[in-house]
PDB file of N, CA and C in Angstrom:
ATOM      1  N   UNK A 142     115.177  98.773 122.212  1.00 86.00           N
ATOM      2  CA  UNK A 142     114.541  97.468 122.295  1.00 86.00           C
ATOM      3  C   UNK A 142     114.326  96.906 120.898  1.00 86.00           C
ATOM      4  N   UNK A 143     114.670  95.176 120.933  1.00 95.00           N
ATOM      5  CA  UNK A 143     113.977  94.901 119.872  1.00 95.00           C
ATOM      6  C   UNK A 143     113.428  94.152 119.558  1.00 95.00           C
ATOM      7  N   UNK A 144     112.581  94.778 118.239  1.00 97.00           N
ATOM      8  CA  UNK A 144     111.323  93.977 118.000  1.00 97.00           C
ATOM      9  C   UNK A 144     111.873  92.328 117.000  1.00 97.00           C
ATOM     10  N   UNK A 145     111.312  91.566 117.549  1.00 97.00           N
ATOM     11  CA  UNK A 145     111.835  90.034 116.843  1.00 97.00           C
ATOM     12  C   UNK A 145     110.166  89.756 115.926  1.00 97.00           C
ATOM     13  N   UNK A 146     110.486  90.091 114.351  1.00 98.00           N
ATOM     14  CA  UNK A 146     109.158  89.931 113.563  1.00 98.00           C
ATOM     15  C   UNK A 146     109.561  89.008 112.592  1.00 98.00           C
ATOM     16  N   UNK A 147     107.826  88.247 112.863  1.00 98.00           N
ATOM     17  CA  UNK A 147     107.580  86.851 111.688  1.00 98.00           C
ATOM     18  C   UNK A 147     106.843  87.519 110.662  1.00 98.00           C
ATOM     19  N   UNK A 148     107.059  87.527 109.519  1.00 98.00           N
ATOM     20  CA  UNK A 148     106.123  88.020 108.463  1.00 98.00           C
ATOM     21  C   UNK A 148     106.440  86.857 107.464  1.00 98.00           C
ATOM     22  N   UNK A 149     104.689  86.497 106.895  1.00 98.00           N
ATOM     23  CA  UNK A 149     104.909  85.418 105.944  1.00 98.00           C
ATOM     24  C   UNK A 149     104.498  86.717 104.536  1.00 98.00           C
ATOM     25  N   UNK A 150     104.855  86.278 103.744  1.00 98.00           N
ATOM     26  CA  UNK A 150     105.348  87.065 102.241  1.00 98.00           C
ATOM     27  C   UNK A 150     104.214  85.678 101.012  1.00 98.00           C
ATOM     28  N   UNK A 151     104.100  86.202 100.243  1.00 98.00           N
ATOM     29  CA  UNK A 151     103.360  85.706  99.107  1.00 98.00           C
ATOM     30  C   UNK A 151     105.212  85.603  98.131  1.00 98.00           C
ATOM     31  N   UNK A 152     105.213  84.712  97.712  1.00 97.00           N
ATOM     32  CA  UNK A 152     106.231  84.488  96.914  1.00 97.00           C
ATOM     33  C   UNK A 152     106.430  85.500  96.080  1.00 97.00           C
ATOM     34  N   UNK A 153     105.094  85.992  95.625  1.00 98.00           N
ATOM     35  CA  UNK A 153     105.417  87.498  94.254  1.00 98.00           C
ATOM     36  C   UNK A 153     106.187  88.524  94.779  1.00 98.00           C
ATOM     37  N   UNK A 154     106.334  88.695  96.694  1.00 97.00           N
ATOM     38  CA  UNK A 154     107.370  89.693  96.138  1.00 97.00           C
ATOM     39  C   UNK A 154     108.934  89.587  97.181  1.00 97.00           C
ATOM     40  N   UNK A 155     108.855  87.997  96.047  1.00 97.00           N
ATOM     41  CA  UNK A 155     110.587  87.564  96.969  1.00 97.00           C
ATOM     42  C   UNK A 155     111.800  88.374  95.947  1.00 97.00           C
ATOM     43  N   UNK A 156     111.495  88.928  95.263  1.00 96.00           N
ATOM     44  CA  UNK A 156     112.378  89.912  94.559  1.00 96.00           C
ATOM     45  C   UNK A 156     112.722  90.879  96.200  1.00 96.00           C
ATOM     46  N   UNK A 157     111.990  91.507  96.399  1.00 96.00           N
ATOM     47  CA  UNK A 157     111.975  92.940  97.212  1.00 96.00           C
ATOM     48  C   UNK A 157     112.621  92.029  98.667  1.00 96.00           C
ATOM     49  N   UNK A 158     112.112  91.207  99.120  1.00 97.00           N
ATOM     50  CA  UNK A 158     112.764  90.587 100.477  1.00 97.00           C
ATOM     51  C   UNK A 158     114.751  90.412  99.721  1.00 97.00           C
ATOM     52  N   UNK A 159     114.894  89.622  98.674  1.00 97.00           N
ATOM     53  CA  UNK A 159     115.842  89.621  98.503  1.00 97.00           C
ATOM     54  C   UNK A 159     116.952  91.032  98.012  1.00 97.00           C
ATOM     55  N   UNK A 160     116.544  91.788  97.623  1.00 97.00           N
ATOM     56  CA  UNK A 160     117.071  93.551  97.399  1.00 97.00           C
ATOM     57  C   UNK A 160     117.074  94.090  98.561  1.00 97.00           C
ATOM     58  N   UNK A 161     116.243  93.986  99.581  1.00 95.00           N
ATOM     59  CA  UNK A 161     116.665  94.846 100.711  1.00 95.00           C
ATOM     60  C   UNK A 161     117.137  93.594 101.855  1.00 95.00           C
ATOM     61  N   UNK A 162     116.664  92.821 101.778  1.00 95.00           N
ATOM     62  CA  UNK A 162     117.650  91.777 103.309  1.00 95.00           C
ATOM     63  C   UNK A 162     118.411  90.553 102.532  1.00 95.00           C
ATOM     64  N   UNK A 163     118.443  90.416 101.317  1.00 95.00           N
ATOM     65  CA  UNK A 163     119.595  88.995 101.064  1.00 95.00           C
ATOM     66  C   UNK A 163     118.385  87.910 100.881  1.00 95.00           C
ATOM     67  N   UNK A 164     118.989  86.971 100.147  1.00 95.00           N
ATOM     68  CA  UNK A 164     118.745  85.607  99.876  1.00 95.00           C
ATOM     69  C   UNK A 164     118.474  84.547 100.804  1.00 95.00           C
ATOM     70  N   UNK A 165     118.660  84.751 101.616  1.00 95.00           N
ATOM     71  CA  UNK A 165     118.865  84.107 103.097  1.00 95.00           C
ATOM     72  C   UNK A 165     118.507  84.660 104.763  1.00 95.00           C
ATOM     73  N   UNK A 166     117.303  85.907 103.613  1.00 95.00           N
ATOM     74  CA  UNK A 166     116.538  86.546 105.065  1.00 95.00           C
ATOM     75  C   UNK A 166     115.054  85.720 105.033  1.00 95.00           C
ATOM     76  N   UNK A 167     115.014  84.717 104.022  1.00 97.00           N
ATOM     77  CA  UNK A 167     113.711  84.195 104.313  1.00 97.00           C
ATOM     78  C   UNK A 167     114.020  83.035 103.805  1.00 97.00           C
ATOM     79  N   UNK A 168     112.665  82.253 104.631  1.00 97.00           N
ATOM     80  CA  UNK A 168     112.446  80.764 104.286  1.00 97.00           C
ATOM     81  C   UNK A 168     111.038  79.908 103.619  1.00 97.00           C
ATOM     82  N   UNK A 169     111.127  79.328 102.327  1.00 97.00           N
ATOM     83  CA  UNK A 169     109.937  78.976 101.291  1.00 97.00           C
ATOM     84  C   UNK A 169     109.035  78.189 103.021  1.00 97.00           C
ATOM     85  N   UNK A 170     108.074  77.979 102.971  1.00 98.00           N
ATOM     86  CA  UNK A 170     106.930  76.996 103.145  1.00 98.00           C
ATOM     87  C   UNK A 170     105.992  76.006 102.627  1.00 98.00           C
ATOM     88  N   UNK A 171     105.552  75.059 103.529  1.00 98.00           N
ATOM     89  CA  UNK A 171     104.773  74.375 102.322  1.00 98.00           C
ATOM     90  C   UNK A 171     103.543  74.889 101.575  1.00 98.00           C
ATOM     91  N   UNK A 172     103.153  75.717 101.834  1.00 97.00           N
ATOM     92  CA  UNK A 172     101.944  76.247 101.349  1.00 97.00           C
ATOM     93  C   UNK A 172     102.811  77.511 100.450  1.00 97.00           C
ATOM     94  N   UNK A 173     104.264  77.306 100.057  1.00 97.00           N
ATOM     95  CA  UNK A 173     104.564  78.882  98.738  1.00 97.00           C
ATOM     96  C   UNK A 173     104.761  79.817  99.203  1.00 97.00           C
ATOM     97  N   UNK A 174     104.627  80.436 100.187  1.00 98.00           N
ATOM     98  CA  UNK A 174     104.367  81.389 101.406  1.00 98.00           C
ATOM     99  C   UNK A 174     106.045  81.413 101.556  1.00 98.00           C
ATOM    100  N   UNK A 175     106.474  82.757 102.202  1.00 98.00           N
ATOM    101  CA  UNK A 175     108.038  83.081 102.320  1.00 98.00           C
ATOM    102  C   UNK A 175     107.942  83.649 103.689  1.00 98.00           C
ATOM    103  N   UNK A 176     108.918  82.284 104.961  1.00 98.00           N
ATOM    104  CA  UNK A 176     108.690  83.530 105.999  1.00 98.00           C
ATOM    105  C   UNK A 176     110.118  83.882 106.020  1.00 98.00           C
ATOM    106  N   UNK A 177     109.673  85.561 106.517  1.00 98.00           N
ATOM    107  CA  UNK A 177     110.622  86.056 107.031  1.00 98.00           C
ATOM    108  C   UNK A 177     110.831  86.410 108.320  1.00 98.00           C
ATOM    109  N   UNK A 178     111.898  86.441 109.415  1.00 97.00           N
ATOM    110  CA  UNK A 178     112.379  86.577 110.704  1.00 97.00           C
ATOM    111  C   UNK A 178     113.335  87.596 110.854  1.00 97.00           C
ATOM    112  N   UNK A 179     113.033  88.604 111.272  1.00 96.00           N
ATOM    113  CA  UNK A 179     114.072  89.856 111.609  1.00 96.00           C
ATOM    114  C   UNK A 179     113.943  90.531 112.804  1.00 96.00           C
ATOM    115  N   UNK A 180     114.677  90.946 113.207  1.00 96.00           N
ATOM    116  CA  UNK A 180     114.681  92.088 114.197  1.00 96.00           C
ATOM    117  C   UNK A 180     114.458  93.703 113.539  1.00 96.00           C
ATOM    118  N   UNK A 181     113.724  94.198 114.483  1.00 97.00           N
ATOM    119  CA  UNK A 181     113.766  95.708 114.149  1.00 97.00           C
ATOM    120  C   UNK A 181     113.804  96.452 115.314  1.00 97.00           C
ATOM    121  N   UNK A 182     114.616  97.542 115.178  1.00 96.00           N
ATOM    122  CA  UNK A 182     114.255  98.747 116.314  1.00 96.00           C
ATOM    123  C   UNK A 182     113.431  99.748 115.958  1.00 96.00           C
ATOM    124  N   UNK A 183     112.423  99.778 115.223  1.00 96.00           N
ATOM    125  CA  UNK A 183     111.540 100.825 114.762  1.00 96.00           C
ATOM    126  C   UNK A 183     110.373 100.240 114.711  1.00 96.00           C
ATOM    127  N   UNK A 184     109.246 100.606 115.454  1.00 96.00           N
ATOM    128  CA  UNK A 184     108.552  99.742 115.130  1.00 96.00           C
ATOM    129  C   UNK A 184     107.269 100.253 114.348  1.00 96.00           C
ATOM    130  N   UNK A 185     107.574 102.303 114.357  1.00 96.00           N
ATOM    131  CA  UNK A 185     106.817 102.600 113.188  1.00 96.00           C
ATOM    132  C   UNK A 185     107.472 102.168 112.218  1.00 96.00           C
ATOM    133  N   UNK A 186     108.805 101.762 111.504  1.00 96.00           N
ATOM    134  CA  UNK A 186     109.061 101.810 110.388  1.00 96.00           C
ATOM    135  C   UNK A 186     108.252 100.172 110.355  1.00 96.00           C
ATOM    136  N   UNK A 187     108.612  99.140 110.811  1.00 97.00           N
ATOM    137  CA  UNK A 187     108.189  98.166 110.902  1.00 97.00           C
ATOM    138  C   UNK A 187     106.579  97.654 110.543  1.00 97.00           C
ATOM    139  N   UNK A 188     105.842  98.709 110.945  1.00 97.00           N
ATOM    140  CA  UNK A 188     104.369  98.720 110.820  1.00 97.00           C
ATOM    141  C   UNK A 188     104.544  99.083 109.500  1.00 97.00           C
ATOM    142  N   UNK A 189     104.964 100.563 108.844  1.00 96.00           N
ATOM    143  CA  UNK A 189     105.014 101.191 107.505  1.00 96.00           C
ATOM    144  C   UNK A 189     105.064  99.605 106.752  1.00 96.00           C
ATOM    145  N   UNK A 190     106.268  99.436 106.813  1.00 97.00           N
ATOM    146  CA  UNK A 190     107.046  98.129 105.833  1.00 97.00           C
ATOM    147  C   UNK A 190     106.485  97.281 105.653  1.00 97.00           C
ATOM    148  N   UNK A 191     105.346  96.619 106.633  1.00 97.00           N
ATOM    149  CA  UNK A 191     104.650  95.566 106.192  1.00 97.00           C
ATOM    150  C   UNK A 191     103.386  95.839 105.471  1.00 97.00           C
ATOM    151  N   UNK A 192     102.812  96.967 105.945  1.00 97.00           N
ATOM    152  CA  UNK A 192     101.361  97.415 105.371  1.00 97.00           C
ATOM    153  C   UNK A 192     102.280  98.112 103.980  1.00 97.00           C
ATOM    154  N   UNK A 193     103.141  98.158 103.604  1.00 96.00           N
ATOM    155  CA  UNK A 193     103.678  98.456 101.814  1.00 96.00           C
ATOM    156  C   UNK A 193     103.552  97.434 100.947  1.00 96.00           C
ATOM    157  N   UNK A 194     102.994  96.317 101.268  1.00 97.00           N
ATOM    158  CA  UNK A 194     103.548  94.833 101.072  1.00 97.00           C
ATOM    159  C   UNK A 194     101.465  94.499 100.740  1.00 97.00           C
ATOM    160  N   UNK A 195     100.796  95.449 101.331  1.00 95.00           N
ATOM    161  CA  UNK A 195      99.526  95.090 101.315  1.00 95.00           C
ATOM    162  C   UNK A 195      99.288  93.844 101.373  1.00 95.00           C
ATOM    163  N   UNK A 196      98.364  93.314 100.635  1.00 96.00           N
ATOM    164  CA  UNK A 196      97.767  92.137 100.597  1.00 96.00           C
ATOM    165  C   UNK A 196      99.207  90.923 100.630  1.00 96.00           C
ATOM    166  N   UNK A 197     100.182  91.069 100.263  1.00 98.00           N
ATOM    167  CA  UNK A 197     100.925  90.325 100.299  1.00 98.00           C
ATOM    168  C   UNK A 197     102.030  89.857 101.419  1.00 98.00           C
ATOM    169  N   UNK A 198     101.715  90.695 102.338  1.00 98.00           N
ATOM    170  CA  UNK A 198     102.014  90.574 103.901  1.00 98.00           C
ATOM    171  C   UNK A 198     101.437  90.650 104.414  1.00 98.00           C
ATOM    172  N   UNK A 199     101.697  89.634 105.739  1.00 98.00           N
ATOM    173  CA  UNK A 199     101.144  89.059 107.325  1.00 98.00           C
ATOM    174  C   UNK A 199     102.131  89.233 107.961  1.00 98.00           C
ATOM    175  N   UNK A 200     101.706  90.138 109.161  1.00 98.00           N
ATOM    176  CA  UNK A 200     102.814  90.054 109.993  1.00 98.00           C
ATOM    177  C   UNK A 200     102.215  88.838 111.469  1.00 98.00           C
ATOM    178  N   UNK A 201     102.989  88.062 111.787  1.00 98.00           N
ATOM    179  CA  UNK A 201     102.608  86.785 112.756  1.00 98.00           C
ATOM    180  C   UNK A 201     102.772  87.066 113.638  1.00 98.00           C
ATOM    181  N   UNK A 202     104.162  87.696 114.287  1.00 97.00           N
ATOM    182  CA  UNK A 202     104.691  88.221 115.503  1.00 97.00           C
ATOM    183  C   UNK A 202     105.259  88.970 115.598  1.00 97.00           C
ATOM    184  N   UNK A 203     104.893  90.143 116.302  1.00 97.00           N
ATOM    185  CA  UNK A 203     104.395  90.314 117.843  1.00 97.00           C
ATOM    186  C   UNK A 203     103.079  90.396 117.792  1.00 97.00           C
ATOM    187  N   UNK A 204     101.997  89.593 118.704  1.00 97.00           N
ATOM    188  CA  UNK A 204     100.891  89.539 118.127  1.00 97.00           C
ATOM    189  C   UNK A 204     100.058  91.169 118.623  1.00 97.00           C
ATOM    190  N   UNK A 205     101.078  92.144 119.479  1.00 96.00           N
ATOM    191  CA  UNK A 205     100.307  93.392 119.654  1.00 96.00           C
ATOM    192  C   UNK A 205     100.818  94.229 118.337  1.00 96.00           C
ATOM    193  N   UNK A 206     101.934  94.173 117.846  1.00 97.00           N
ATOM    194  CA  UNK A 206     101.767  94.557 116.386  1.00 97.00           C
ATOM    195  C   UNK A 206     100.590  94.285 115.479  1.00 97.00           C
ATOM    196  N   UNK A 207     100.075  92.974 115.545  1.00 97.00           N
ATOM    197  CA  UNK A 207      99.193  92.694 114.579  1.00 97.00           C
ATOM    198  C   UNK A 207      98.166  93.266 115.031  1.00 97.00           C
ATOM    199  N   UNK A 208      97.630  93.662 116.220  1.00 97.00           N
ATOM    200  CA  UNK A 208      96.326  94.663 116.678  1.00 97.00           C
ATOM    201  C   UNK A 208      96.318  95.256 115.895  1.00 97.00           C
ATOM    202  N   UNK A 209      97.799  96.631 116.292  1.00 97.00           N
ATOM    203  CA  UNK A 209      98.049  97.777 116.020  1.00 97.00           C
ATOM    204  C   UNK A 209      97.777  97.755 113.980  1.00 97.00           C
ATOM    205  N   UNK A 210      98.360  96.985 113.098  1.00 97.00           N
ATOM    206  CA  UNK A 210      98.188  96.961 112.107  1.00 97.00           C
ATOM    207  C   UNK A 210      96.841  96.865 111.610  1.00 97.00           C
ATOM    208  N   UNK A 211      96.165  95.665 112.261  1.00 96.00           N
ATOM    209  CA  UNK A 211      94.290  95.829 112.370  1.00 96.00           C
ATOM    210  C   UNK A 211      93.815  97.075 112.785  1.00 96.00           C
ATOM    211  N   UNK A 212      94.065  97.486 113.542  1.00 96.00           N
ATOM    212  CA  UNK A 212      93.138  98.778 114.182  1.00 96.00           C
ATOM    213  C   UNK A 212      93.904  99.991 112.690  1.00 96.00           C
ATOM    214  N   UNK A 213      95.190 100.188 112.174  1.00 95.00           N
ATOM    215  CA  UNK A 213      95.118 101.079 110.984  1.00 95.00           C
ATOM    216  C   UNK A 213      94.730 100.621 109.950  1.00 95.00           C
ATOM    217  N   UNK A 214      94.355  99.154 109.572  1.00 95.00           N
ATOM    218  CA  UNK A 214      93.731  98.762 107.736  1.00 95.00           C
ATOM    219  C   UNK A 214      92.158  99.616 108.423  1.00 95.00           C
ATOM    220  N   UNK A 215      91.692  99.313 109.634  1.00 95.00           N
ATOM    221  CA  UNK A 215      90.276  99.341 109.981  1.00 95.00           C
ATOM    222  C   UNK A 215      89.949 100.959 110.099  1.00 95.00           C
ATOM    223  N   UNK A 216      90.538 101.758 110.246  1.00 94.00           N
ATOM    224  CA  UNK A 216      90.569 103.174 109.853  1.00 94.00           C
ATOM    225  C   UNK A 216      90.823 103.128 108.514  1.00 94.00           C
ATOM    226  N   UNK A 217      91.593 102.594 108.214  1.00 92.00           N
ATOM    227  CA  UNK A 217      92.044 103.160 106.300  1.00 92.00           C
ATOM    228  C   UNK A 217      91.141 102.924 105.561  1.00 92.00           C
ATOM    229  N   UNK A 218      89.905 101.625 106.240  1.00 92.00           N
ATOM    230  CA  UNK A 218      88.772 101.526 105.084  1.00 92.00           C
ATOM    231  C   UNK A 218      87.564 102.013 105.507  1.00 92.00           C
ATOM    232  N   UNK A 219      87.563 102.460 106.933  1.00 93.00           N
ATOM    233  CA  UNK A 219      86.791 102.986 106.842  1.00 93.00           C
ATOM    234  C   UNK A 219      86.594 104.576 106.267  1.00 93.00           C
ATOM    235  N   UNK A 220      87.904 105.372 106.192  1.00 91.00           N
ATOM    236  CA  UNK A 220      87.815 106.093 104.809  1.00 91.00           C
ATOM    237  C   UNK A 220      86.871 105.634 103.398  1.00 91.00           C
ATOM    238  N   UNK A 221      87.582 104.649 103.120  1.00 90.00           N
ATOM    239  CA  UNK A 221      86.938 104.353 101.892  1.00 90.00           C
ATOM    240  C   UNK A 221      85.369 104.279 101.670  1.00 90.00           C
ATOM    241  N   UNK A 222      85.048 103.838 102.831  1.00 91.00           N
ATOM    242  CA  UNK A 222      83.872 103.466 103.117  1.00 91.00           C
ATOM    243  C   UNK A 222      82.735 104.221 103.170  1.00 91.00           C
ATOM    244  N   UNK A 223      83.158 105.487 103.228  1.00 83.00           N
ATOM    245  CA  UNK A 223      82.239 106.721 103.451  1.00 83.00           C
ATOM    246  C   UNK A 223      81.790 106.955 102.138  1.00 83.00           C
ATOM    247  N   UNK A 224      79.974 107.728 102.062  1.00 66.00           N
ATOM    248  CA  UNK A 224      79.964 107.818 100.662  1.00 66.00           C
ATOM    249  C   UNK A 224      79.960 109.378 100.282  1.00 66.00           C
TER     250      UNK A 224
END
């Protein structure tokens, strides 16, 4: 099955969109913002790939991906969080 994902990108890292998918795997916005549209069949790798991107990726769609990505930042800080 596959997954059809919107991720908007912070312009700082249109280097890395362009090294691994091409020049023409994403599109500028008016707000500077880079979306990108892909398919994936992995959708752990998919989760990995965007949370590598930290603060500089949003993933838009599938919006049960974006749970799933909320429910692991919300464990990961709550690590941090402990004293």
């Amino acid at each position: 099955d596959e997954i059809q994902a919107v991720i908007r990108f912070d312009e700082s890292v249109k280097y890395r969109l362009i090294d691994e998918y091409g020049i023409d795997s994403f599109h500028p916005l008016p707000d500077g913002k880079l979306q990108f549209e892909f398919s994936f069949t992995n959708e752990s790798y998919l989760i990995e790939w965007v949370l590598g991107f930290g603060e500089k990726a949003e993933l838009i769609e599938p919006p049960a991906l974006r749970l799933v990505i909320n429910q692991r930042l919300k464990k990961a800080l709550s690590q941090y969080m402990k004293s």
